[in-house]
Coordinates of C-alpha atoms in Angstrom, one line a residue:
X1 CA -0.1 0.4 0.1
X2 CA 1.2 3.6 -0.4
X3 CA -0.4 4.9 2.5
X4 CA 2.2 7.0 4.8
X5 CA 2.8 5.6 8.3
X6 CA -0.5 6.5 10.9
X7 CA 2.1 8.5 13.0
X8 CA 2.8 10.6 10.0
X9 CA -0.4 12.3 10.2
X10 CA 0.1 13.8 13.7
X11 CA 3.9 14.2 14.2
X12 CA 5.2 17.4 12.7
X13 CA 9.1 16.7 11.3
X14 CA 12.3 18.2 12.7
X15 CA 13.0 20.9 11.0
X16 CA 9.5 21.7 9.7
X17 CA 7.3 24.6 11.3
X18 CA 3.9 23.6 12.4
X19 CA 2.5 27.4 10.9
X20 CA 3.9 29.2 8.4
X21 CA 2.6 32.4 6.9
X22 CA 3.1 34.2 3.3
X23 CA 1.6 37.1 2.0
X24 CA -0.1 37.5 -0.9
X25 CA 1.8 39.7 -3.4
X26 CA -1.3 40.2 -5.6
X27 CA -4.0 41.2 -3.3
X28 CA -3.6 43.6 -0.4
X29 CA -4.6 42.4 3.0
X30 CA -4.6 38.8 2.2
X31 CA -1.9 36.0 3.4
X32 CA -1.7 32.3 3.5
X33 CA -0.9 30.4 6.4
X34 CA 0.4 26.5 6.0
X35 CA -0.5 24.3 9.1
X36 CA 1.0 21.0 9.1
X37 CA -0.2 18.1 10.4
X38 CA -4.1 19.6 10.8
X39 CA -6.9 18.2 8.5
X40 CA -10.7 19.7 8.1
X41 CA -11.5 20.1 11.7
X42 CA -8.6 22.6 12.1
X43 CA -9.5 24.3 9.2
X44 CA -13.1 24.5 9.5
X45 CA -13.0 26.0 13.0
X46 CA -10.2 28.8 12.0
X47 CA -12.3 29.5 8.6
X48 CA -15.6 30.0 10.6
X49 CA -13.4 32.1 13.4
X50 CA -12.4 34.6 10.8
X51 CA -15.7 34.7 9.2
X52 CA -17.2 36.0 12.6
X53 CA -14.5 39.1 12.8
X54 CA -16.8 41.7 10.5
X55 CA -13.4 43.1 8.7
X56 CA -13.0 40.1 6.7
X57 CA -13.7 40.2 3.6
X58 CA -13.2 36.3 2.6
X59 CA -11.6 33.2 4.8
X60 CA -11.2 29.5 3.0
X61 CA -9.2 26.4 3.8
X62 CA -7.8 23.8 1.9
X63 CA -5.9 20.0 1.8
X64 CA -3.5 20.3 -1.1
X65 CA -3.9 16.7 -1.6
X66 CA -5.4 14.0 0.5
X67 CA -2.0 12.2 1.4
X68 CA -0.3 15.5 2.5
X69 CA -1.3 16.1 6.1
X70 CA -1.7 20.2 5.9
X71 CA -4.1 22.5 5.5
X72 CA -3.8 26.3 3.8
X73 CA -6.0 28.7 5.4
X74 CA -6.1 31.8 3.0
X75 CA -7.6 35.1 4.5
X76 CA -8.4 38.7 3.3
X77 CA -8.0 41.0 5.8
X78 CA -5.9 43.5 8.0
X79 CA -4.3 40.1 9.3
X80 CA -1.6 41.5 12.1
X81 CA -3.5 40.6 15.0
X82 CA -4.5 37.1 13.7
X83 CA -1.2 36.6 12.9
X84 CA 0.4 37.1 16.3
X85 CA -2.7 35.2 17.8
X86 CA -1.5 31.8 15.3
X87 CA 2.3 32.3 16.1
X88 CA 1.7 32.6 19.9
X89 CA -0.5 29.8 20.2
X90 CA 1.2 27.4 17.8

């Protein structure tokens, strides 16, 4: 079977950051957060929390591939407060 071992879904490899951040160069006040070893549960919670903020215009997430255990959360807003909170939490 080609599926990775079960522990690979949860254990973040050495040298890999749990959360990485990348500002969007094409859209003002937009960014993407890549969160390693998470799935739809965390992605949907983060998306819903971002939607509760009145100043957020868009928030969504995706799993790039079923065998890659990471999610990408994308939001458009002034993300400085959210970024600080995510960095301190993770």
